[in-house]
Short mmCIF file of C-alpha atoms in Angstrom, two decimals:
data_model
loop_
_atom_site.label_atom_id
_atom_site.label_comp_id
_atom_site.label_asym_id
_atom_site.label_seq_id
_atom_site.Cartn_x
_atom_site.Cartn_y
_atom_site.Cartn_z
CA MET A 1 16.65 -17.53 22.26
CA THR A 2 15.99 -21.29 21.46
CA VAL A 3 17.73 -22.33 18.30
CA LYS A 4 15.23 -23.40 15.71
CA SER A 5 16.47 -26.70 14.15
CA THR A 6 13.82 -27.73 11.77
CA ARG A 7 12.78 -26.07 8.45
CA LEU A 8 9.23 -25.74 9.79
CA GLU A 9 10.46 -23.87 12.90
CA ARG A 10 12.76 -21.58 10.92
CA ARG A 11 9.81 -20.72 8.51
CA ALA A 12 7.71 -20.03 11.60
CA GLU A 13 10.56 -17.77 12.93
CA LYS A 14 10.59 -15.67 9.76
CA LEU A 15 6.76 -15.24 10.09
CA GLN A 16 7.23 -14.17 13.68
CA LEU A 17 9.86 -11.63 12.74
CA VAL A 18 8.01 -10.19 9.79
CA THR A 19 4.52 -9.89 11.37
CA GLY A 20 5.22 -9.71 15.06
CA MET A 21 2.90 -12.75 15.82
CA ALA A 22 3.40 -14.71 19.02
CA TRP A 23 5.58 -17.85 18.46
CA ALA A 24 2.65 -20.25 19.12
CA GLU A 25 0.51 -18.46 16.59
CA ALA A 26 3.31 -18.29 13.93
CA LEU A 27 4.12 -22.13 14.34
CA LYS A 28 0.52 -22.97 13.97
CA ARG A 29 -0.03 -20.79 10.84
CA THR A 30 3.21 -22.31 9.30
CA ARG A 31 1.96 -25.83 10.03
CA GLN A 32 -1.13 -25.08 8.06
CA LEU A 33 0.83 -24.14 4.97
CA THR A 34 2.28 -26.28 2.28
CA PRO A 35 6.16 -26.47 2.62
CA ASN A 36 6.83 -24.10 -0.31
CA ALA A 37 3.92 -21.75 0.14
CA PRO A 38 4.77 -18.06 0.90
CA LEU A 39 4.40 -17.09 4.52
CA ILE A 40 2.70 -13.95 3.86
CA ALA A 41 -0.38 -14.03 1.77
CA GLU A 42 -0.63 -11.22 -0.97
CA ALA A 43 -3.80 -9.20 -0.65
CA GLN A 44 -6.53 -9.60 -3.30
CA GLU A 45 -6.94 -6.54 -5.59
CA GLU A 46 -9.56 -4.58 -3.63
CA GLN A 47 -8.12 -5.54 -0.21
CA ALA A 48 -4.67 -4.27 -1.44
CA VAL A 49 -6.24 -0.87 -2.49
CA LEU A 50 -7.82 -0.58 0.94
CA GLU A 51 -4.50 -1.18 2.59
CA ALA A 52 -2.87 1.20 0.32
CA TYR A 53 -5.27 4.00 1.28
CA PHE A 54 -4.75 3.00 4.86
CA LEU A 55 -0.98 3.30 4.64
CA GLU A 56 -1.21 6.61 2.67
CA GLN A 57 -3.41 8.15 5.46
CA HIS A 58 -1.63 6.58 8.45
CA ALA A 59 1.89 6.81 7.20
CA TRP A 60 2.56 10.27 8.86
CA PRO A 61 0.93 10.04 12.20
CA LEU A 62 0.16 13.03 14.27
CA ILE A 63 1.15 11.17 17.45
CA ALA A 64 4.46 9.59 18.52
CA THR A 65 4.46 5.82 18.86
CA ARG A 66 6.99 3.41 19.79
CA ASN A 67 6.22 0.63 17.30
CA PRO A 68 6.45 1.59 13.64
CA TRP A 69 3.10 3.35 13.00
CA GLY A 70 1.90 2.09 16.38
CA ILE A 71 1.54 -1.50 14.66
CA CYS A 72 2.62 -4.11 17.20
CA SER A 73 1.64 -7.18 15.03
CA THR A 74 -0.15 -8.10 11.85
CA ASP A 75 -2.34 -10.88 10.72
CA PRO A 76 -2.39 -10.87 6.99
CA ARG A 77 -4.94 -12.91 4.89
CA PRO A 78 -5.86 -12.60 1.16
CA ASP A 79 -9.17 -10.86 1.78
CA ALA A 80 -8.49 -9.23 5.21
CA LEU A 81 -5.84 -7.71 7.45
CA THR A 82 -5.74 -7.42 11.19
CA LEU A 83 -3.54 -4.75 12.75
CA ILE A 84 -2.82 -4.88 16.41
CA PHE A 85 -2.34 -1.59 18.27
CA GLU A 86 -1.83 -1.00 21.91
CA ASP A 87 -2.77 2.31 23.46
CA GLU A 88 0.12 2.21 25.88
CA ASP A 89 2.30 2.22 22.67
CA VAL A 90 1.64 6.00 22.38
CA ASN A 91 3.94 8.39 23.72
CA ARG A 92 1.61 10.81 25.42
CA GLU A 93 3.17 14.02 24.95
CA HIS A 94 -0.13 15.81 24.06
CA PRO A 95 -3.11 15.51 26.43
CA GLY A 96 -6.12 13.79 24.86
CA GLU A 97 -4.20 12.02 22.15
CA SER A 98 -4.58 8.28 21.69
CA MET A 99 -4.32 5.66 19.14
CA ALA A 100 -8.14 5.52 18.84
CA ARG A 101 -8.12 9.38 18.23
CA GLU A 102 -5.40 8.87 15.52
CA LEU A 103 -7.24 6.25 13.74
CA THR A 104 -10.56 8.01 13.58
CA ARG A 105 -8.86 10.48 11.31
CA LEU A 106 -8.79 7.70 8.69
CA LEU A 107 -12.56 8.05 8.31
CA PRO A 108 -13.41 10.16 5.25
CA HIS A 109 -14.13 13.82 5.86
CA VAL A 110 -14.23 16.98 3.75
CA CYS A 111 -12.12 19.90 4.92
CA GLU A 112 -11.90 23.20 2.98
CA GLY A 113 -13.28 21.42 -0.07
CA GLU A 114 -10.74 18.62 0.14
CA LEU A 115 -11.47 14.98 0.80
CA ARG A 116 -9.28 13.45 3.41
CA GLY A 117 -9.20 9.99 4.88
CA ILE A 118 -9.97 6.76 3.02
CA PRO A 119 -12.62 7.36 0.22
CA GLY A 120 -15.72 5.21 0.95
CA ALA A 121 -14.43 3.80 4.37
CA ARG A 122 -17.05 2.97 6.88
CA PHE A 123 -16.58 1.20 10.33
CA SER A 124 -18.51 -1.32 12.13
CA ILE A 125 -18.10 -3.11 15.46
CA GLU A 126 -17.88 -6.78 15.07
CA ASP A 127 -17.24 -9.22 17.94
CA GLY A 128 -15.95 -6.35 19.99
CA GLU A 129 -13.45 -5.06 17.42
CA ILE A 130 -13.51 -2.11 15.05
CA VAL A 131 -13.62 -3.10 11.36
CA LEU A 132 -12.97 -0.84 8.41
CA ARG A 133 -14.57 -1.54 5.00
CA ARG A 134 -15.22 0.45 1.79
CA VAL A 135 -18.85 0.55 0.84
CA GLY A 136 -19.80 -2.10 -1.54
CA LEU A 137 -16.24 -3.37 -1.97
CA PRO A 138 -14.65 -6.53 -0.67
CA GLY A 139 -11.85 -6.32 1.94
CA SER A 140 -11.54 -5.31 5.44
CA ILE A 141 -9.04 -4.06 8.06
CA THR A 142 -9.52 -4.94 11.73
CA LEU A 143 -8.20 -2.54 14.21
CA GLY A 144 -7.25 -4.92 16.83
CA GLY A 145 -6.29 -3.74 20.31
CA VAL A 146 -8.20 -0.46 20.11
CA ASP A 147 -10.90 -0.40 22.80
CA VAL A 148 -14.43 0.05 21.36
CA ASP A 149 -15.39 2.70 24.03
CA ASP A 150 -12.27 4.59 23.45
CA TRP A 151 -12.97 4.64 19.75
CA LEU A 152 -16.51 5.89 20.19
CA THR A 153 -15.28 8.43 22.57
CA ALA A 154 -12.54 9.56 20.17
CA LEU A 155 -15.11 9.63 17.28
CA GLU A 156 -17.40 11.92 19.30
CA LEU A 157 -14.43 14.29 20.08
CA GLN A 158 -13.54 14.32 16.47
CA ASN A 159 -17.07 15.06 15.52
CA ARG A 160 -17.02 18.09 17.83
CA ASP A 161 -13.77 19.25 16.47
CA TYR A 162 -15.01 18.88 12.84
CA ASP A 163 -18.28 20.71 13.46
CA SER A 164 -16.48 23.71 14.95
CA ALA A 165 -14.14 23.66 11.84
CA ASP A 166 -17.17 23.18 9.35
CA THR A 167 -15.72 19.81 8.30
CA LEU A 168 -18.20 17.14 7.00
CA MET A 169 -17.79 13.56 7.93
CA CYS A 170 -18.90 11.36 5.02
CA HIS A 171 -19.98 8.47 7.03
CA THR A 172 -22.67 10.40 9.08
CA LYS A 173 -24.00 12.09 5.86
CA ALA A 174 -24.03 8.87 3.73
CA PRO A 175 -23.59 5.81 5.95
CA ASP A 176 -24.55 3.34 3.46
CA GLN A 177 -23.25 4.74 0.30
CA TRP A 178 -20.48 6.83 -1.26
CA HIS A 179 -20.89 10.52 -0.44
CA SER A 180 -20.77 12.73 -3.44
CA SER A 181 -17.24 13.92 -2.34
CA GLU A 182 -16.03 10.38 -2.35
CA ARG A 183 -17.49 9.23 -5.72
CA PRO A 184 -14.78 10.64 -7.84
CA TYR A 185 -12.24 8.25 -6.05
CA ARG A 186 -14.13 5.25 -7.40
CA SER A 187 -13.09 6.01 -10.93
CA THR A 188 -9.68 5.34 -12.67
CA GLN A 189 -10.68 6.29 -16.14
CA ALA A 190 -11.95 9.81 -15.79
CA HIS A 191 -9.58 12.65 -16.56
CA THR A 192 -9.70 14.16 -13.06
CA VAL A 193 -7.08 14.54 -10.26
CA ALA A 194 -8.91 12.09 -8.17
CA ALA A 195 -9.20 9.54 -10.88
CA ARG A 196 -5.51 9.80 -11.64
CA ARG A 197 -4.55 9.49 -7.97
CA ASN A 198 -6.77 6.42 -7.68
CA ARG A 199 -5.22 4.93 -10.82
CA LEU A 200 -1.61 5.41 -9.52
CA LEU A 201 -2.52 4.16 -6.13
CA ARG A 202 -4.23 1.09 -7.43
CA ALA A 203 -1.42 0.27 -9.98
CA SER A 204 1.18 0.22 -7.04
CA ALA A 205 -1.21 -1.01 -4.15
CA TRP A 206 0.73 -4.25 -3.93
CA VAL A 207 3.84 -2.26 -2.51
CA ALA A 208 1.98 -0.52 0.07
CA SER A 209 0.01 -3.59 1.15
CA GLY A 210 3.15 -5.57 1.29
CA MET A 211 4.90 -3.04 3.52
CA LEU A 212 1.82 -2.63 5.74
CA ARG A 213 1.61 -6.37 6.29
CA ARG A 214 5.34 -6.45 7.19
CA ALA A 215 5.43 -3.26 9.31
CA PRO A 216 6.92 -5.16 12.40
CA LEU A 217 9.85 -6.13 10.23
CA LEU A 218 11.15 -2.52 10.79
CA ARG A 219 11.89 -3.43 14.42
CA THR A 220 14.96 -5.41 13.18
CA ILE A 221 16.65 -1.99 12.59
CA GLY A 222 17.71 -1.05 16.00
CA THR A 223 15.38 1.00 18.27
CA PRO A 224 12.48 2.48 16.41
CA LEU A 225 12.23 6.10 17.04
CA TRP A 226 9.93 7.55 14.32
CA THR A 227 8.52 6.00 11.13
CA THR A 228 6.77 7.93 8.36
CA GLY A 229 5.98 7.54 4.78
CA TRP A 230 4.76 9.11 1.65
CA THR A 231 4.66 8.65 -2.07
CA ASN A 232 6.36 9.93 -5.23
CA LEU A 233 5.82 8.95 -8.93
CA ALA A 234 7.54 5.88 -9.80
CA ARG A 235 10.22 5.88 -12.50
CA GLU A 236 7.80 5.12 -15.26
CA HIS A 237 5.14 7.39 -13.89
CA ASP A 238 2.39 4.69 -14.02
CA GLY A 239 2.37 4.06 -10.30
CA TYR A 240 3.72 5.30 -6.89
CA GLU A 241 7.03 4.70 -5.38
CA TRP A 242 6.50 4.40 -1.59
CA ILE A 243 9.14 6.10 0.50
CA ILE A 244 9.47 4.63 4.06
CA ASP A 245 11.53 6.83 6.28
CA HIS A 246 12.44 4.75 9.44
CA ILE A 247 14.34 6.77 11.95
CA HIS A 248 16.16 4.47 14.42
CA GLU A 249 18.83 4.33 16.96
CA PRO A 250 21.29 1.54 16.31
CA LEU A 251 22.02 -0.74 19.39
CA VAL A 252 25.35 -1.68 17.98
CA ARG A 253 27.51 0.84 16.15
CA ALA A 254 28.46 -1.50 13.37
CA PRO A 255 28.21 -1.04 9.51
CA TYR A 256 25.50 -2.71 7.56
CA HIS A 257 22.90 -3.01 10.30
CA HIS A 258 20.17 -2.74 7.79
CA HIS A 259 21.11 -5.71 5.57
CA ASP A 260 19.30 -8.18 7.63
CA PHE A 261 16.18 -6.25 7.07
CA VAL A 262 16.70 -6.15 3.33
CA ALA A 263 17.43 -10.07 3.34
CA LEU A 264 14.07 -10.66 4.91
CA LEU A 265 12.27 -8.00 2.81
CA THR A 266 13.46 -9.83 -0.37
CA ASP A 267 13.38 -13.41 1.12
CA PRO A 268 11.42 -15.82 -1.16
CA GLU A 269 9.46 -17.15 1.70
CA CYS A 270 8.40 -14.07 3.65
CA GLY A 271 9.30 -11.07 1.55
CA LEU A 272 7.98 -8.92 -1.15
CA PRO A 273 8.42 -9.83 -4.75
CA VAL A 274 11.10 -7.16 -5.33
CA ASN A 275 14.69 -6.82 -6.42
CA VAL A 276 17.01 -4.35 -4.88
CA THR A 277 18.03 -2.12 -7.66
CA GLY A 278 20.15 0.46 -5.66
CA LEU A 279 21.69 0.87 -2.30
CA ASP A 280 23.15 4.16 -0.88
CA CYS A 281 25.07 3.21 2.16
CA GLY A 282 26.60 5.69 4.55
CA CYS A 283 27.64 3.23 7.29
CA ARG A 284 31.18 3.51 6.56
CA LEU A 285 31.29 7.39 6.63
CA PRO A 286 32.63 9.09 9.87
CA PRO A 287 29.77 9.45 12.55
CA ALA A 288 29.55 13.24 12.02
CA ASP A 289 28.93 12.75 8.22
CA ARG A 290 26.54 9.86 8.39
CA TYR A 291 23.14 10.59 6.65
CA GLY A 292 21.59 7.23 6.88
CA CYS A 293 21.21 4.64 4.17
CA ARG A 294 18.53 4.07 1.31
CA VAL A 295 17.52 1.00 -0.39
CA TYR A 296 15.52 1.05 -3.73
CA ALA A 297 13.56 -2.03 -4.79
CA TYR A 298 11.26 -2.71 -7.66
CA SER A 299 8.93 -5.47 -8.77
CA THR A 300 10.50 -8.76 -9.98
CA THR A 301 7.77 -9.22 -12.58
CA GLY A 302 7.53 -5.67 -13.98
CA ARG A 303 4.54 -4.37 -12.02
CA SER A 304 4.08 -0.73 -11.44
CA GLY A 305 5.38 1.05 -8.42
CA GLY A 306 8.39 0.46 -6.09
CA VAL A 307 9.61 1.13 -2.61
CA GLN A 308 12.44 3.16 -1.24
CA VAL A 309 13.27 2.59 2.51
CA ARG A 310 15.42 5.22 4.31
CA PHE A 311 17.25 4.00 7.35
CA SER A 312 17.84 7.30 8.93
CA HIS A 313 19.90 6.55 12.08
CA ARG A 314 20.36 8.81 15.12
CA ASN A 315 22.96 8.43 17.86
CA GLY A 316 23.82 10.36 20.93
CA SER A 317 22.80 13.87 21.04
CA LYS A 318 20.89 13.40 17.66
CA ALA A 319 18.64 10.95 19.25
CA HIS A 320 17.52 13.27 22.14
CA ALA A 321 14.80 14.97 20.24
CA PHE A 322 13.06 11.56 20.10
CA THR A 323 13.86 10.34 23.60
CA ASP A 324 13.94 13.37 25.82
CA GLY A 325 10.76 13.68 27.90
CA GLN A 326 9.17 10.56 26.58
CA ASP A 327 8.16 7.82 29.23
CA GLY A 328 9.10 4.25 28.72
CA TYR A 329 12.22 4.72 26.59
CA ALA A 330 13.63 1.54 28.09
CA ALA A 331 10.54 -0.35 26.75
CA GLN A 332 11.16 1.33 23.43
CA ARG A 333 14.63 -0.09 23.16
CA ARG A 334 13.37 -3.49 23.93
CA LEU A 335 11.31 -3.51 20.72
CA TYR A 336 14.50 -4.26 18.87
CA ARG A 337 14.28 -7.78 17.43
CA GLN A 338 17.74 -9.15 16.59
CA LEU A 339 17.94 -11.80 13.87
CA PRO A 340 19.31 -15.19 14.80
CA ALA A 341 22.73 -15.93 13.21
CA HIS A 342 21.20 -18.34 10.51
CA LEU A 343 18.87 -15.63 9.13
CA ARG A 344 21.51 -12.86 8.94
CA SER A 345 22.74 -11.79 5.57
CA ASP A 346 26.27 -10.94 4.28
CA PRO A 347 26.42 -7.27 3.37
CA LEU A 348 25.28 -6.42 -0.19
CA ARG A 349 28.15 -5.42 -2.45
#
């Protein structure tokens, strides 16, 4: 790796590590920014809500991917987000599964009386790419790298499955407006379960959006084996704490391998506006007793919500469940992105 000597190059290096952008693009984007501007644009309000719903629905995928959530790189802008997927990234353990099939499950549908997917989400094909928007609201997510024909085929298969299961797809019944099953999720004021969920998600959408925009940063933690996520009520019960569980295989059996990730997550130039409020570290325990490590972080400005990242590491026989029978394991190990020495952090005390 070529040593980056100028401040501009080192800022571009951070952008590349956090988003997975190609070096030339990261350098170009950094040149377009003022010297003290944040490298990752914070999403506007409705854009952040869309991204929060996306993460909530996609955070526990039904397929195994090599990259965290199958996201190879991100292109974050205030009013839009592009996520780059690769179908080859999917570990094909189940015939017929694909990234396109997984992503079509994000479209809103009603199963056994329960709305699933992203409320109000509809898709369009623009310049050969699939774009998700919520009806009548600003913001968009482009599903880059997903072949349009694969998407349409997956959607057709999904329709067949849903029809046989008596599941209603909202976008087919109400393509240009919110279906009656989706409308409760527009409100934050009503005294309903849907309104409360929407209120909590909206209050802490900045956390989910920030983590989604920085998903490739998880590749700085050894070999990614499996990444999931879910929500709990935050400590003040006025938003969600997002739990990200990143199971990885350390390439070097050394303590504090997760501190570089934390350093970039909290970096003033490329990180989230959070303070680390707690760290449970099991790196110094004997290998048989290691349970992984956890980092807890909350807003620096008092905003609702927070994030807990769990670094659940697997070595040796414990990693076999994630590696046995999977093609391309060598390629999976190459996903690890080691930080250059000048970006590494001293362990938190």
